[in-house]
PDB file of C-alpha atoms and ligand atoms in Angstrom:
ATOM      1  CA  MET A 317      -0.098   0.173   0.135  1.00  0.00           C
ATOM      2  CA  THR A 318       1.133   3.661  -0.680  1.00  0.00           C
ATOM      3  CA  ASP A 319       2.934   5.714   1.882  1.00  0.00           C
ATOM      4  CA  LYS A 320       1.620   8.893   0.321  1.00  0.00           C
ATOM      5  CA  LYS A 321      -1.775   9.989   2.455  1.00  0.00           C
ATOM      6  CA  LEU A 322      -4.720   9.790   0.282  1.00  0.00           C
ATOM      7  CA  ILE A 323      -7.938  11.831   0.044  1.00  0.00           C
ATOM      8  CA  ILE A 324     -10.772   9.440  -0.393  1.00  0.00           C
ATOM      9  CA  ALA A 325     -14.198  10.923  -1.460  1.00  0.00           C
ATOM     10  CA  ILE A 326     -17.535   8.592  -0.838  1.00  0.00           C
ATOM     11  CA  ASP A 327     -20.658  10.145  -2.251  1.00  0.00           C
ATOM     12  CA  GLY A 328     -24.037   8.519  -3.259  1.00  0.00           C
ATOM     13  CA  HIS A 329     -27.780   7.631  -2.550  1.00  0.00           C
ATOM     14  CA  SER A 330     -28.887   7.846   1.033  1.00  0.00           C
ATOM     15  CA  SER A 331     -29.308   4.662   3.288  1.00  0.00           C
ATOM     16  CA  CYS A 332     -26.914   2.602   1.197  1.00  0.00           C
ATOM     17  CA  GLY A 333     -24.311   2.094   3.522  1.00  0.00           C
ATOM     18  CA  LYS A 334     -21.937   5.067   2.870  1.00  0.00           C
ATOM     19  CA  SER A 335     -21.061   5.481   6.532  1.00  0.00           C
ATOM     20  CA  THR A 336     -20.222   2.036   7.302  1.00  0.00           C
ATOM     21  CA  PHE A 337     -18.528   1.491   4.286  1.00  0.00           C
ATOM     22  CA  ALA A 338     -16.216   5.001   4.628  1.00  0.00           C
ATOM     23  CA  LYS A 339     -15.590   3.902   8.398  1.00  0.00           C
ATOM     24  CA  ALA A 340     -14.268   0.369   7.422  1.00  0.00           C
ATOM     25  CA  ILE A 341     -12.098   2.129   4.981  1.00  0.00           C
ATOM     26  CA  ALA A 342     -10.794   4.635   7.327  1.00  0.00           C
ATOM     27  CA  ALA A 343     -10.180   2.195   9.962  1.00  0.00           C
ATOM     28  CA  ARG A 344      -8.364  -0.105   7.373  1.00  0.00           C
ATOM     29  CA  MET A 345      -5.926   2.700   6.274  1.00  0.00           C
ATOM     30  CA  ASN A 346      -5.777   4.148   9.531  1.00  0.00           C
ATOM     31  CA  TYR A 347      -7.115   7.630   8.352  1.00  0.00           C
ATOM     32  CA  ILE A 348      -9.462  10.068   9.745  1.00  0.00           C
ATOM     33  CA  TYR A 349     -13.256   9.546   8.821  1.00  0.00           C
ATOM     34  CA  ILE A 350     -15.665  12.463   8.439  1.00  0.00           C
ATOM     35  CA  ASP A 351     -19.368  12.405   8.065  1.00  0.00           C
ATOM     36  CA  SER A 352     -20.170  15.365   6.373  1.00  0.00           C
ATOM     37  CA  GLY A 353     -23.956  14.554   6.464  1.00  0.00           C
ATOM     38  CA  ALA A 354     -23.633  15.209  10.430  1.00  0.00           C
ATOM     39  CA  MET A 355     -22.140  18.613  10.052  1.00  0.00           C
ATOM     40  CA  TYR A 356     -25.373  19.396   7.941  1.00  0.00           C
ATOM     41  CA  ARG A 357     -27.321  18.161  10.556  1.00  0.00           C
ATOM     42  CA  ALA A 358     -25.735  19.919  13.316  1.00  0.00           C
ATOM     43  CA  VAL A 359     -25.619  23.181  11.705  1.00  0.00           C
ATOM     44  CA  THR A 360     -29.576  22.518  11.187  1.00  0.00           C
ATOM     45  CA  LEU A 361     -30.044  21.890  14.904  1.00  0.00           C
ATOM     46  CA  ALA A 362     -28.053  25.089  15.614  1.00  0.00           C
ATOM     47  CA  CYS A 363     -30.420  26.916  13.340  1.00  0.00           C
ATOM     48  CA  MET A 364     -33.530  25.191  15.007  1.00  0.00           C
ATOM     49  CA  GLU A 365     -32.062  26.103  18.597  1.00  0.00           C
ATOM     50  CA  GLN A 366     -32.005  29.657  17.626  1.00  0.00           C
ATOM     51  CA  GLY A 367     -35.573  29.483  16.129  1.00  0.00           C
ATOM     52  CA  ILE A 368     -34.524  30.445  12.757  1.00  0.00           C
ATOM     53  CA  VAL A 369     -36.270  27.572  10.756  1.00  0.00           C
ATOM     54  CA  ARG A 370     -40.148  28.255  10.848  1.00  0.00           C
ATOM     55  CA  ASN A 371     -42.958  26.729   8.447  1.00  0.00           C
ATOM     56  CA  GLY A 372     -40.796  25.026   5.948  1.00  0.00           C
ATOM     57  CA  ALA A 373     -38.285  28.395   5.797  1.00  0.00           C
ATOM     58  CA  VAL A 374     -35.246  29.563   6.857  1.00  0.00           C
ATOM     59  CA  ASP A 375     -34.514  33.228   7.951  1.00  0.00           C
ATOM     60  CA  GLU A 376     -31.936  34.517   5.598  1.00  0.00           C
ATOM     61  CA  LYS A 377     -31.339  37.662   7.699  1.00  0.00           C
ATOM     62  CA  LEU A 378     -30.237  35.637  10.934  1.00  0.00           C
ATOM     63  CA  LEU A 379     -28.680  32.815   9.141  1.00  0.00           C
ATOM     64  CA  PRO A 380     -25.230  34.308   8.658  1.00  0.00           C
ATOM     65  CA  HIS A 381     -25.046  35.052  12.555  1.00  0.00           C
ATOM     66  CA  VAL A 382     -26.051  31.316  13.439  1.00  0.00           C
ATOM     67  CA  ILE A 383     -23.344  30.096  11.010  1.00  0.00           C
ATOM     68  CA  GLU A 384     -20.832  32.280  11.940  1.00  0.00           C
ATOM     69  CA  THR A 385     -21.452  31.153  15.875  1.00  0.00           C
ATOM     70  CA  ALA A 386     -21.905  27.626  15.205  1.00  0.00           C
ATOM     71  CA  ASP A 387     -18.717  25.720  16.186  1.00  0.00           C
ATOM     72  CA  ILE A 388     -18.942  22.380  14.658  1.00  0.00           C
ATOM     73  CA  ASN A 389     -16.219  19.390  15.470  1.00  0.00           C
ATOM     74  CA  PHE A 390     -15.901  15.732  15.960  1.00  0.00           C
ATOM     75  CA  ARG A 391     -14.535  13.974  18.969  1.00  0.00           C
ATOM     76  CA  LYS A 392     -13.280  10.550  19.452  1.00  0.00           C
ATOM     77  CA  LYS A 393     -15.474   8.467  22.024  1.00  0.00           C
ATOM     78  CA  GLU A 394     -13.639   7.411  24.749  1.00  0.00           C
ATOM     79  CA  GLY A 395     -12.376   3.849  24.204  1.00  0.00           C
ATOM     80  CA  SER A 396     -13.366   3.552  20.997  1.00  0.00           C
ATOM     81  CA  ALA A 397     -12.458   4.411  17.186  1.00  0.00           C
ATOM     82  CA  GLN A 398     -15.916   6.128  16.779  1.00  0.00           C
ATOM     83  CA  THR A 399     -16.585   9.780  16.971  1.00  0.00           C
ATOM     84  CA  ASP A 400     -19.218  12.024  18.138  1.00  0.00           C
ATOM     85  CA  THR A 401     -20.194  15.535  16.788  1.00  0.00           C
ATOM     86  CA  PHE A 402     -20.090  18.331  18.862  1.00  0.00           C
ATOM     87  CA  LEU A 403     -21.991  21.829  18.297  1.00  0.00           C
ATOM     88  CA  ASN A 404     -20.519  24.588  20.516  1.00  0.00           C
ATOM     89  CA  GLY A 405     -18.824  22.187  22.919  1.00  0.00           C
ATOM     90  CA  ILE A 406     -21.962  19.950  23.457  1.00  0.00           C
ATOM     91  CA  ASN A 407     -22.253  16.446  22.282  1.00  0.00           C
ATOM     92  CA  VAL A 408     -25.130  16.274  19.889  1.00  0.00           C
ATOM     93  CA  GLU A 409     -24.523  12.972  18.191  1.00  0.00           C
ATOM     94  CA  GLU A 410     -28.104  11.920  19.302  1.00  0.00           C
ATOM     95  CA  ARG A 411     -29.758  14.673  18.875  1.00  0.00           C
ATOM     96  CA  ILE A 412     -28.737  15.221  15.083  1.00  0.00           C
ATOM     97  CA  ARG A 413     -30.369  11.956  14.184  1.00  0.00           C
ATOM     98  CA  SER A 414     -33.629  12.625  15.704  1.00  0.00           C
ATOM     99  CA  ILE A 415     -36.350  13.076  13.272  1.00  0.00           C
ATOM    100  CA  ASP A 416     -37.110  16.701  13.851  1.00  0.00           C
ATOM    101  CA  VAL A 417     -33.350  17.367  12.462  1.00  0.00           C
ATOM    102  CA  ALA A 418     -34.014  15.189   9.836  1.00  0.00           C
ATOM    103  CA  SER A 419     -37.077  16.533   8.664  1.00  0.00           C
ATOM    104  CA  ASN A 420     -35.235  19.999   8.430  1.00  0.00           C
ATOM    105  CA  VAL A 421     -31.865  19.191   7.179  1.00  0.00           C
ATOM    106  CA  SER A 422     -32.609  19.303   3.370  1.00  0.00           C
ATOM    107  CA  LEU A 423     -34.004  22.716   3.779  1.00  0.00           C
ATOM    108  CA  VAL A 424     -30.857  23.943   5.696  1.00  0.00           C
ATOM    109  CA  SER A 425     -28.569  22.094   3.535  1.00  0.00           C
ATOM    110  CA  LYS A 426     -29.611  23.975   0.340  1.00  0.00           C
ATOM    111  CA  SER A 427     -28.618  27.130   1.495  1.00  0.00           C
ATOM    112  CA  THR A 428     -25.738  28.459  -0.391  1.00  0.00           C
ATOM    113  CA  ARG A 429     -24.279  30.345   2.716  1.00  0.00           C
ATOM    114  CA  VAL A 430     -24.410  27.257   4.778  1.00  0.00           C
ATOM    115  CA  ARG A 431     -22.462  25.290   2.094  1.00  0.00           C
ATOM    116  CA  GLU A 432     -19.990  27.721   1.787  1.00  0.00           C
ATOM    117  CA  LYS A 433     -19.119  27.631   5.393  1.00  0.00           C
ATOM    118  CA  MET A 434     -19.304  23.804   5.511  1.00  0.00           C
ATOM    119  CA  VAL A 435     -17.142  23.185   2.341  1.00  0.00           C
ATOM    120  CA  ALA A 436     -14.640  25.327   3.739  1.00  0.00           C
ATOM    121  CA  LEU A 437     -14.849  23.553   7.013  1.00  0.00           C
ATOM    122  CA  GLN A 438     -14.347  20.077   5.298  1.00  0.00           C
ATOM    123  CA  ARG A 439     -11.387  21.584   3.124  1.00  0.00           C
ATOM    124  CA  ARG A 440      -9.895  22.405   6.417  1.00  0.00           C
ATOM    125  CA  MET A 441     -10.116  18.877   8.003  1.00  0.00           C
ATOM    126  CA  GLY A 442      -8.726  17.561   5.191  1.00  0.00           C
ATOM    127  CA  ARG A 443      -5.660  19.701   4.497  1.00  0.00           C
ATOM    128  CA  ASN A 444      -3.180  16.934   6.555  1.00  0.00           C
ATOM    129  CA  ARG A 445      -4.756  14.523   3.869  1.00  0.00           C
ATOM    130  CA  GLY A 446      -5.128  10.579   5.101  1.00  0.00           C
ATOM    131  CA  ILE A 447      -8.961  11.297   5.198  1.00  0.00           C
ATOM    132  CA  VAL A 448     -12.209   9.355   3.984  1.00  0.00           C
ATOM    133  CA  MET A 449     -15.153  11.743   3.686  1.00  0.00           C
ATOM    134  CA  ASP A 450     -18.755  10.796   2.700  1.00  0.00           C
ATOM    135  CA  GLY A 451     -21.344  12.903   1.578  1.00  0.00           C
ATOM    136  CA  ARG A 452     -23.215  13.964  -1.435  1.00  0.00           C
ATOM    137  CA  ASP A 453     -20.730  16.533  -3.119  1.00  0.00           C
ATOM    138  CA  ILE A 454     -17.336  15.260  -1.715  1.00  0.00           C
ATOM    139  CA  GLY A 455     -15.916  14.294  -5.108  1.00  0.00           C
ATOM    140  CA  THR A 456     -17.625  17.170  -6.986  1.00  0.00           C
ATOM    141  CA  VAL A 457     -17.292  20.300  -4.945  1.00  0.00           C
ATOM    142  CA  VAL A 458     -15.373  19.684  -1.869  1.00  0.00           C
ATOM    143  CA  PHE A 459     -12.468  17.694  -3.151  1.00  0.00           C
ATOM    144  CA  PRO A 460     -12.706  17.552  -6.806  1.00  0.00           C
ATOM    145  CA  GLY A 461      -9.185  16.345  -7.041  1.00  0.00           C
ATOM    146  CA  ALA A 462      -9.586  13.389  -4.350  1.00  0.00           C
ATOM    147  CA  ASP A 463      -7.048  10.456  -5.180  1.00  0.00           C
ATOM    148  CA  ILE A 464     -10.154   8.328  -5.183  1.00  0.00           C
ATOM    149  CA  LYS A 465     -13.806   9.004  -5.678  1.00  0.00           C
ATOM    150  CA  ILE A 466     -16.419   6.306  -5.291  1.00  0.00           C
ATOM    151  CA  PHE A 467     -19.843   6.959  -5.614  1.00  0.00           C
ATOM    152  CA  MET A 468     -22.258   4.367  -3.816  1.00  0.00           C
ATOM    153  CA  THR A 469     -25.767   3.142  -4.798  1.00  0.00           C
ATOM    154  CA  ALA A 470     -28.202   0.358  -4.320  1.00  0.00           C
ATOM    155  CA  GLU A 471     -31.584  -0.487  -5.547  1.00  0.00           C
ATOM    156  CA  ALA A 472     -34.369   1.407  -3.785  1.00  0.00           C
ATOM    157  CA  GLY A 473     -36.312  -1.724  -2.637  1.00  0.00           C
ATOM    158  CA  ILE A 474     -33.147  -3.018  -1.069  1.00  0.00           C
ATOM    159  CA  ARG A 475     -32.162  -0.156   0.816  1.00  0.00           C
ATOM    160  CA  ALA A 476     -35.524   0.087   1.909  1.00  0.00           C
ATOM    161  CA  GLN A 477     -35.346  -3.262   3.422  1.00  0.00           C
ATOM    162  CA  ARG A 478     -32.255  -2.632   5.114  1.00  0.00           C
ATOM    163  CA  ARG A 479     -33.469   0.699   6.743  1.00  0.00           C
ATOM    164  CA  TYR A 480     -36.761  -1.172   7.792  1.00  0.00           C
ATOM    165  CA  ARG A 481     -34.692  -3.791   9.733  1.00  0.00           C
ATOM    166  CA  GLU A 482     -32.646  -1.231  11.378  1.00  0.00           C
ATOM    167  CA  LEU A 483     -35.880   0.338  12.623  1.00  0.00           C
ATOM    168  CA  ALA A 484     -37.490  -2.469  13.498  1.00  0.00           C
ATOM    169  CA  ASP A 485     -34.418  -3.387  15.656  1.00  0.00           C
ATOM    170  CA  LYS A 486     -34.916  -0.234  17.464  1.00  0.00           C
ATOM    171  CA  ASN A 487     -38.638  -1.442  17.905  1.00  0.00           C
ATOM    172  CA  LEU A 488     -39.604   1.624  15.569  1.00  0.00           C
ATOM    173  CA  LYS A 489     -42.747   0.824  13.389  1.00  0.00           C
ATOM    174  CA  VAL A 490     -42.584   2.438   9.950  1.00  0.00           C
ATOM    175  CA  SER A 491     -43.752   0.334   6.973  1.00  0.00           C
ATOM    176  CA  LEU A 492     -41.637  -0.806   4.263  1.00  0.00           C
ATOM    177  CA  GLU A 493     -43.754   1.070   1.681  1.00  0.00           C
ATOM    178  CA  GLU A 494     -43.446   4.349   3.501  1.00  0.00           C
ATOM    179  CA  ILE A 495     -39.493   3.933   4.005  1.00  0.00           C
ATOM    180  CA  ARG A 496     -39.456   3.140   0.181  1.00  0.00           C
ATOM    181  CA  ASN A 497     -41.381   5.958  -0.784  1.00  0.00           C
ATOM    182  CA  ASN A 498     -39.239   8.438   1.594  1.00  0.00           C
ATOM    183  CA  ILE A 499     -35.957   6.829  -0.166  1.00  0.00           C
ATOM    184  CA  ILE A 500     -37.182   7.576  -3.659  1.00  0.00           C
ATOM    185  CA  ALA A 501     -38.514  11.135  -2.642  1.00  0.00           C
ATOM    186  CA  ARG A 502     -34.928  12.001  -0.772  1.00  0.00           C
ATOM    187  CA  ASP A 503     -32.857  10.369  -3.859  1.00  0.00           C
ATOM    188  CA  LYS A 504     -35.316  13.014  -6.185  1.00  0.00           C
ATOM    189  CA  MET A 505     -34.422  15.828  -3.619  1.00  0.00           C
ATOM    190  CA  ASP A 506     -30.673  15.125  -3.597  1.00  0.00           C
ATOM    191  CA  GLU A 507     -30.287  14.833  -7.400  1.00  0.00           C
ATOM    192  CA  THR A 508     -32.370  17.932  -8.326  1.00  0.00           C
ATOM    193  CA  ARG A 509     -31.634  20.552  -5.825  1.00  0.00           C
ATOM    194  CA  MET A 510     -29.576  23.695  -7.342  1.00  0.00           C
ATOM    195  CA  GLU A 511     -27.147  23.962  -4.848  1.00  0.00           C
ATOM    196  CA  SER A 512     -24.372  21.106  -5.349  1.00  0.00           C
ATOM    197  CA  PRO A 513     -26.666  18.426  -6.308  1.00  0.00           C
ATOM    198  CA  LEU A 514     -26.213  14.584  -6.144  1.00  0.00           C
ATOM    199  CA  LEU A 515     -23.925  13.816  -8.980  1.00  0.00           C
ATOM    200  CA  LYS A 516     -21.335  11.130  -9.860  1.00  0.00           C
ATOM    201  CA  ALA A 517     -18.085  12.721 -10.643  1.00  0.00           C
ATOM    202  CA  PRO A 518     -17.053  11.696 -14.280  1.00  0.00           C
ATOM    203  CA  ASP A 519     -13.862  10.048 -12.536  1.00  0.00           C
ATOM    204  CA  ALA A 520     -15.661   8.273  -9.684  1.00  0.00           C
ATOM    205  CA  PHE A 521     -15.987   4.622  -9.475  1.00  0.00           C
ATOM    206  CA  VAL A 522     -19.444   3.141  -8.960  1.00  0.00           C
ATOM    207  CA  LEU A 523     -20.066   0.743  -6.371  1.00  0.00           C
ATOM    208  CA  ASP A 524     -23.301  -0.803  -6.490  1.00  0.00           C
ATOM    209  CA  ASN A 525     -23.935  -2.951  -3.318  1.00  0.00           C
ATOM    210  CA  SER A 526     -27.305  -4.178  -3.664  1.00  0.00           C
ATOM    211  CA  TYR A 527     -26.062  -7.765  -3.709  1.00  0.00           C
ATOM    212  CA  MET A 528     -22.662  -7.555  -1.840  1.00  0.00           C
ATOM    213  CA  THR A 529     -21.531  -8.174   1.842  1.00  0.00           C
ATOM    214  CA  PRO A 530     -19.416  -5.641   3.784  1.00  0.00           C
ATOM    215  CA  GLU A 531     -16.314  -8.273   3.211  1.00  0.00           C
ATOM    216  CA  GLN A 532     -17.152  -8.223  -0.673  1.00  0.00           C
ATOM    217  CA  GLN A 533     -17.226  -4.518  -0.441  1.00  0.00           C
ATOM    218  CA  MET A 534     -13.980  -4.476   1.217  1.00  0.00           C
ATOM    219  CA  LYS A 535     -12.465  -6.707  -1.533  1.00  0.00           C
ATOM    220  CA  TRP A 536     -13.827  -4.451  -4.138  1.00  0.00           C
ATOM    221  CA  PHE A 537     -11.813  -1.509  -2.293  1.00  0.00           C
ATOM    222  CA  ASP A 538      -8.771  -3.363  -2.294  1.00  0.00           C
ATOM    223  CA  ASP A 539      -8.838  -4.518  -5.919  1.00  0.00           C
ATOM    224  CA  LEU A 540      -9.378  -0.937  -6.708  1.00  0.00           C
ATOM    225  CA  LEU A 541      -6.304   0.160  -4.713  1.00  0.00           C
ATOM    226  CA  SER A 542      -4.053  -2.308  -6.583  1.00  0.00           C
ATOM    227  CA  GLU A 543      -5.588  -1.486 -10.120  1.00  0.00           C
ATOM    228  CA  MET A 544      -5.066   1.938  -9.470  1.00  0.00           C
ATOM    229  CA  ASN A 545      -1.249   1.323  -8.310  1.00  0.00           C
ATOM    230  CA  LEU A 546      -1.933   3.242  -4.773  1.00  0.00           C
TER     231      LEU A 546
HETATM  232  O1   DC B1326     -25.981  11.477   4.853  1.00  0.00           O
HETATM  233  P1   DC B1326     -27.101  12.118   5.776  1.00  0.00           P
HETATM  234  O2   DC B1326     -28.414  11.560   5.564  1.00  0.00           O
HETATM  235  O3   DC B1326     -26.944  12.031   7.229  1.00  0.00           O
HETATM  236  O4   DC B1326     -27.113  13.495   5.461  1.00  0.00           O
HETATM  237  C1   DC B1326     -28.007  14.282   5.902  1.00  0.00           C
HETATM  238  C2   DC B1326     -28.344  15.452   5.199  1.00  0.00           C
HETATM  239  O5   DC B1326     -27.538  16.356   4.464  1.00  0.00           O
HETATM  240  C3   DC B1326     -28.789  15.024   4.102  1.00  0.00           C
HETATM  241  O6   DC B1326     -30.215  15.809   3.370  1.00  0.00           O
HETATM  242  C4   DC B1326     -27.907  15.637   2.468  1.00  0.00           C
HETATM  243  C5   DC B1326     -27.356  16.574   3.135  1.00  0.00           C
HETATM  244  N1   DC B1326     -26.074  16.399   2.726  1.00  0.00           N
HETATM  245  C6   DC B1326     -25.571  17.484   1.818  1.00  0.00           C
HETATM  246  O7   DC B1326     -26.430  18.139   1.328  1.00  0.00           O
HETATM  247  N2   DC B1326     -24.348  17.323   1.427  1.00  0.00           N
HETATM  248  C7   DC B1326     -23.278  16.335   2.015  1.00  0.00           C
HETATM  249  N3   DC B1326     -22.039  16.369   1.690  1.00  0.00           N
HETATM  250  C8   DC B1326     -23.948  15.391   2.851  1.00  0.00           C
HETATM  251  C9   DC B1326     -25.253  15.574   3.283  1.00  0.00           C
END
């Protein structure tokens, strides 16, 4: 394996296992993993706490102040390789996964101001290289010169089944049909928004993991490293 520290960008559809795969790669390469979605979720929470998201709109006048004062970073969980997301010094990892944050994040993350701030922060996090970052615009906007770009996807029905099992394990009752419809709607929203839509970079390698185990995905990645001579 190369001694050169790489920048690895992973983009793709929601609920297709991007973060699990990105974390596994980061652990394997001994790199830092950054969940860019968590950053959009944290800034959304900051907007909600300041009361500037109301009735399906963000108060654009007050937004710059909230963005400027939102200090977002990641800290390692004690005794684990996992990290937690912090907003202004407070651990918000659980809070940012809540339904109310999830239902406002698309609205906040389509703001140009928000994206500019997040992209600058993400680039700063990658300045020492040795990073795996996942999201929607990492290979296209954040690190267009990334050493490896991966675009992940899986069939909508299969993504829905995986999500359904996850929720069932947590005793949350939502129908499979509802989840599938939500996944299709989110794909559409991600792909058609004006600001940094979800796009496959021309030089990204597509990984469709509909019928792949985690081990097969890691083998796919190892083969890619060898083929690219990295
Ligand atoms: O990956 P996720 O579901 O945690 O992402 C949360 C939201 O943030 C989702 O609506 C898409 C948005 N997002 C984005 O616009 N750009 C990114 N690089 C990452 C996530």
